[in-house]
GROMACS .gro file of C-alpha atoms in nm:
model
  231
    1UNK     CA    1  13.518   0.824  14.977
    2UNK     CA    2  13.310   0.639  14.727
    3UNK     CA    3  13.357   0.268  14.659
    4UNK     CA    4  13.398   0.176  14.346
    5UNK     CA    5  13.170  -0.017  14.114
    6UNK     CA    6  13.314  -0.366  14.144
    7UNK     CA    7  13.323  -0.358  14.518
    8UNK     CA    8  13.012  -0.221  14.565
    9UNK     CA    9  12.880  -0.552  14.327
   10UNK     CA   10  13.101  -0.737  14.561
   11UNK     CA   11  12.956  -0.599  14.904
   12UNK     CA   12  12.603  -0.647  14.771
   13UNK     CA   13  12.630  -1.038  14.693
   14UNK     CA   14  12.784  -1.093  15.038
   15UNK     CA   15  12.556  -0.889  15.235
   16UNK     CA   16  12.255  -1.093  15.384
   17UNK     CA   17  11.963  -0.850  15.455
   18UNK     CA   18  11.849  -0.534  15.314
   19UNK     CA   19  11.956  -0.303  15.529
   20UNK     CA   20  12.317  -0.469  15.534
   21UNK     CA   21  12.302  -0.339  15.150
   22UNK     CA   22  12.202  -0.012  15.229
   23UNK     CA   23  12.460   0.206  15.335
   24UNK     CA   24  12.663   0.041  14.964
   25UNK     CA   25  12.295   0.120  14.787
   26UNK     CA   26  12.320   0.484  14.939
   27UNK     CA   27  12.718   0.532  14.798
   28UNK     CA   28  12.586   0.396  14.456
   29UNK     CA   29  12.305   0.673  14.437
   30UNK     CA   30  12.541   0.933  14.519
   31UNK     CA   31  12.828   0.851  14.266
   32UNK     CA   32  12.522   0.785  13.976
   33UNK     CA   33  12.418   1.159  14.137
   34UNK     CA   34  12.756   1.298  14.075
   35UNK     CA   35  12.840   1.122  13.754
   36UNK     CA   36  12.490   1.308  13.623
   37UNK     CA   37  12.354   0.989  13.588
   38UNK     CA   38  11.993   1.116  13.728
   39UNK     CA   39  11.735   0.917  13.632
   40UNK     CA   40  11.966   0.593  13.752
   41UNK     CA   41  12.013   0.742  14.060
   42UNK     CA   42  11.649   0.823  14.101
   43UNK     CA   43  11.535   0.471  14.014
   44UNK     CA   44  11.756   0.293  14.250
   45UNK     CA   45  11.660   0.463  14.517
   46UNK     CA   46  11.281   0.392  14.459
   47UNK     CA   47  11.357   0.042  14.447
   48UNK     CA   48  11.526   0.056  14.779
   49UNK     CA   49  11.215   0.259  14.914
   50UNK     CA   50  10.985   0.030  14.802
   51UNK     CA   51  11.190  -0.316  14.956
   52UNK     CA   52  11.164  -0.100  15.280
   53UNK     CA   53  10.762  -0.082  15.220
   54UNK     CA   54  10.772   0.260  15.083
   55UNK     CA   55  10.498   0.314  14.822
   56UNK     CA   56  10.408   0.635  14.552
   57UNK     CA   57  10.103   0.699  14.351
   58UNK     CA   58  10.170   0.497  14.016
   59UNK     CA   59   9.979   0.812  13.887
   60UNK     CA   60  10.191   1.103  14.026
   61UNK     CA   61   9.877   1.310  13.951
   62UNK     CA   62   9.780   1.664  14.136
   63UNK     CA   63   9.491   1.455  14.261
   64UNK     CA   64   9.694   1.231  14.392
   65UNK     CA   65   9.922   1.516  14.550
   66UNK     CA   66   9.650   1.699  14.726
   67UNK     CA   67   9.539   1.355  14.895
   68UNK     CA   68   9.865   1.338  15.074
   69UNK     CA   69   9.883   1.694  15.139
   70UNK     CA   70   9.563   1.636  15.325
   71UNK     CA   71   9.698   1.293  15.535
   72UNK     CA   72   9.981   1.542  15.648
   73UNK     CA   73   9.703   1.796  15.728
   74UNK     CA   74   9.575   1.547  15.932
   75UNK     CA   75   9.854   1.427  16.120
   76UNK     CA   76   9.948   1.752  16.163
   77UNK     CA   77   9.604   1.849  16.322
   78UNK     CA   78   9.570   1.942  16.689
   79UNK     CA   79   9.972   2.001  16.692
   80UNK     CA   80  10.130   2.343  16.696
   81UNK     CA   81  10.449   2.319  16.482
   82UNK     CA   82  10.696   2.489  16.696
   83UNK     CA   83  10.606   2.177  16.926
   84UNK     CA   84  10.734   1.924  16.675
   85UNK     CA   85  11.087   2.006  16.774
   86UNK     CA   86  10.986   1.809  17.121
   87UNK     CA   87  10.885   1.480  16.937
   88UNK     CA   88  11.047   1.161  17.034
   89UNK     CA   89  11.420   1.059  16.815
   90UNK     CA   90  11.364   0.827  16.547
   91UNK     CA   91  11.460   0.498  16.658
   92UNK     CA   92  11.356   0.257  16.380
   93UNK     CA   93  11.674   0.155  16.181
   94UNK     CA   94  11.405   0.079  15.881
   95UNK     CA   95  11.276   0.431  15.930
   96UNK     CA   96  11.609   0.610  15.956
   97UNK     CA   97  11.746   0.394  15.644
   98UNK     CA   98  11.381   0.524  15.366
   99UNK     CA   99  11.467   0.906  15.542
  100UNK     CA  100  11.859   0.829  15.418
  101UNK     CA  101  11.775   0.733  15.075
  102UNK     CA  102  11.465   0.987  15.087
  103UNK     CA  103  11.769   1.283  15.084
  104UNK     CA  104  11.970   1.142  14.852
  105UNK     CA  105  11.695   1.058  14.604
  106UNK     CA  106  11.605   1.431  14.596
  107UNK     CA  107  11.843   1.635  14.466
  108UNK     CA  108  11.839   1.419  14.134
  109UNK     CA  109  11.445   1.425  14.167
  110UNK     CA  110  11.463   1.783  14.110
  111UNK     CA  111  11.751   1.792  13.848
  112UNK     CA  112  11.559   1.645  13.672
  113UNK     CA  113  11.240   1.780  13.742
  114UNK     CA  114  11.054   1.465  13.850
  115UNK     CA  115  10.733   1.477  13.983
  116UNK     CA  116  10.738   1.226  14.269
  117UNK     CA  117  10.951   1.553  14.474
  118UNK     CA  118  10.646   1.643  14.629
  119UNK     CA  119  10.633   1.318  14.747
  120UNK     CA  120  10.913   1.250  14.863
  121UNK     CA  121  10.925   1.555  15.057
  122UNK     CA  122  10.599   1.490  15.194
  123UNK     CA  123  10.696   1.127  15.275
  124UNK     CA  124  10.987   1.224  15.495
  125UNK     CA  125  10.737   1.480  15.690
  126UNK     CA  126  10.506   1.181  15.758
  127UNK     CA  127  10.754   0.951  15.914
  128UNK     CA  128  10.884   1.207  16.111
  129UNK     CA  129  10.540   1.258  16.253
  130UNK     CA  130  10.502   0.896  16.258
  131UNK     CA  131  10.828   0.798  16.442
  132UNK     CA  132  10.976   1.078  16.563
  133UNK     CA  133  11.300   1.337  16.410
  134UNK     CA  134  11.612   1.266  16.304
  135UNK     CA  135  11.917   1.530  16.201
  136UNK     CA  136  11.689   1.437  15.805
  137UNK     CA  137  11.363   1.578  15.938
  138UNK     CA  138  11.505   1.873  15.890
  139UNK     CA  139  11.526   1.887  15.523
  140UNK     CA  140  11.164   1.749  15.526
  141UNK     CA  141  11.032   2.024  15.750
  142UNK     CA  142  11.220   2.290  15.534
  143UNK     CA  143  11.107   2.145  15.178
  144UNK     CA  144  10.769   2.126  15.285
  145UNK     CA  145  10.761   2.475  15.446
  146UNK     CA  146  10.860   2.559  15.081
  147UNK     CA  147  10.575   2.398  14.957
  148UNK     CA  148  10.351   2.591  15.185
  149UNK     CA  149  10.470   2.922  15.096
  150UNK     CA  150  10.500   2.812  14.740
  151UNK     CA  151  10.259   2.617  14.592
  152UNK     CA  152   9.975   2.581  14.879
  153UNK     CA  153  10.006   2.926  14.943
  154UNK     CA  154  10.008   2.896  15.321
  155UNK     CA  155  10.251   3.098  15.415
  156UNK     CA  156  10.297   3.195  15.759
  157UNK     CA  157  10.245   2.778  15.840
  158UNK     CA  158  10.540   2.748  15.584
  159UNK     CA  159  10.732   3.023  15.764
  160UNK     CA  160  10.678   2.814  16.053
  161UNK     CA  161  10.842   2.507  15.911
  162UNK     CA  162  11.131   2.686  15.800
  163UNK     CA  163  11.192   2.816  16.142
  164UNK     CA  164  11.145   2.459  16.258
  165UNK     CA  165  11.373   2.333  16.064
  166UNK     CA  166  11.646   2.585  16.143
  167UNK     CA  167  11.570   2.539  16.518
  168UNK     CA  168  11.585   2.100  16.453
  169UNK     CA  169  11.908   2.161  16.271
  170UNK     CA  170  12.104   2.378  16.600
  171UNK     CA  171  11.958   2.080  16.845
  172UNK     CA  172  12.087   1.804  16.581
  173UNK     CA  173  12.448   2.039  16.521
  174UNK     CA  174  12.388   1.845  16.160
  175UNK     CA  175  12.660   2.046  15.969
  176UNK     CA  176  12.701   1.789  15.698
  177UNK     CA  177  12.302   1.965  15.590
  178UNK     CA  178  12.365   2.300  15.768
  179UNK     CA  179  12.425   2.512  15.427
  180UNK     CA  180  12.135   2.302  15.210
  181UNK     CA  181  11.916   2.367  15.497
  182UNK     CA  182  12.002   2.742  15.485
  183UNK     CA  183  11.981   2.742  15.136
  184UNK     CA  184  11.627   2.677  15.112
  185UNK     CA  185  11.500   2.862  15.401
  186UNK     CA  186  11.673   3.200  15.273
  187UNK     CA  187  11.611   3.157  14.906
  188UNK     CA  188  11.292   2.947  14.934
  189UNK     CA  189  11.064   3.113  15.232
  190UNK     CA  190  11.250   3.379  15.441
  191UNK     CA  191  11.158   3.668  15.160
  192UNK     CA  192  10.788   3.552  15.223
  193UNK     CA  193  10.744   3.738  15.590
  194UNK     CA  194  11.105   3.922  15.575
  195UNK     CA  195  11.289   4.197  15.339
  196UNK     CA  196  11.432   4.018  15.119
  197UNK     CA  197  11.778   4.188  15.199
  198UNK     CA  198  11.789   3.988  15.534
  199UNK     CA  199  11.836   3.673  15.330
  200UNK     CA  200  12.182   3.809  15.242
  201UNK     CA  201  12.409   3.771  15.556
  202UNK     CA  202  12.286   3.409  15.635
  203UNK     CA  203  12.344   3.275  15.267
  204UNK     CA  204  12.684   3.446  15.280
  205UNK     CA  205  12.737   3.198  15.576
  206UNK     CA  206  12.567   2.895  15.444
  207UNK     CA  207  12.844   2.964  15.183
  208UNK     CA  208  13.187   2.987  15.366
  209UNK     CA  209  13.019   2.670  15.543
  210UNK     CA  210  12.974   2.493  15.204
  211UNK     CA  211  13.359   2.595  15.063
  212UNK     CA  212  13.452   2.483  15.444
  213UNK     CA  213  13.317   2.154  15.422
  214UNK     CA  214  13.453   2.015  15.127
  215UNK     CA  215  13.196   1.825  15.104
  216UNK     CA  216  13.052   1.748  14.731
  217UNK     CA  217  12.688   1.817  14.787
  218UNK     CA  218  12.764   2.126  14.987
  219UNK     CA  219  13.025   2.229  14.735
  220UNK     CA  220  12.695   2.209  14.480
  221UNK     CA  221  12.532   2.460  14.661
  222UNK     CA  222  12.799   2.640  14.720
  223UNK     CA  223  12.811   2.737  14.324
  224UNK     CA  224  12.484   2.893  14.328
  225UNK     CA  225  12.533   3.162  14.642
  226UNK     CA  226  12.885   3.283  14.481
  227UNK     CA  227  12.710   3.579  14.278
  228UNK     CA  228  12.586   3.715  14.626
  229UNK     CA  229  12.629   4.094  14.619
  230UNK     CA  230  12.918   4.204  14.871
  231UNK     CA  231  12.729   4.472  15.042
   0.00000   0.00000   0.00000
């Protein structure tokens, strides 16, 4: 249930640290979200990000994109991928808080086709290196796997990640992501190494899981895996 405005201005003033404010900051991106109030939404949660010592590129150049494509290169080297599944669980409540507003800062990144989404993505793939997984890795893992496939071209390393993520999500039983998670892996990367008719059977499921759930953000997925063919 989201709070309304003038309690959320009320919960703010009272609360005496940061990440006392948080959880209220991380309703308030979510109802700007769903009001289509994007670029709000997008800005608060930057602001957040950088009070928790979170900093972008001013200059959200490609330049600037391939240098942290290569520091994840790097703290990636040495490390098979379907090994990251065994890496230690997140324990920094600063940590877990940027991954938190990380998610919720993406969907209106991409709405409105900002380019810090690279970045962010990136970003979340970095602290999970960095200090271990959390149920959130897995959208990292499966966003960058897209990237892979996608723009880098890497595929089979981006298959990887997208298998990665699907095994992270089964350890975490993170439902509340299951069908976004799904969503991306079968419309995003599976096609890359698999017939493309393969992808049909699991989005039909990330779908009854979306309509199941109720929840908004799955409900937005939901709407774009109802054409799927019924064969």
């Amino acid at each position: 249930m989201l709070i309304p405005e003038s309690d959320r201005r009320g919960i703010l003033q009272h609360a005496k640290t940061l990440l006392d404010k948080l959880k209220v900051y991380d309703i308030k991106i979510t109802a700007l979200t769903l009001e289509s109030k994007l670029q709000e939404a997008l800005a608060t949660g930057l602001e957040v990000l950088q009070a928790l010592g979170i900093h972008f590129p001013s200059t959200l150049s490609q330049l600037e994109l391939s240098k942290v494509l290569q520091q994840t290169a790097v703290h990636l080297a040495g490390r098979e991928v379907e090994d990251l599944i065994n890496l230690p669980e997140m324990q920094s409540v600063q940590q877990l808080a940027a991954m938190q507003i990380i998610s919720s800062i993406m969907s209106p990144a991409f709405r409105v086709g900002h380019k810090i989404l690279p970045f962010l993505i990136l970003e979340m793939v970095n602290l999970s290196l960095k200090h271990g997984n959390t149920a959130l890795s897995t959208l990292g893992y499966v966003m960058y796997g897209l990237i892979l496939c996608g723009t880098s071209e890497e595929i089979p390393l981006g298959y990887q990640f997208g298998q990665l993520a699907l095994s992270l999500l089964e350890l975490y039983d993170a439902q509340y992501i299951e069908c976004h998670i799904n969503f991306v892996f079968n419309v995003s990367i599976y096609h890359w190494q698999q017939p493309v008719q393969k992808t049909i059977k699991p989005l039909k499921e990330a779908y009854q899981i979306a309509i199941s759930s109720k929840r908004k953000k799955c409900l937005h997925w939901a709407t774009w895996l109802q054409p799927l063919p019924t064969r």
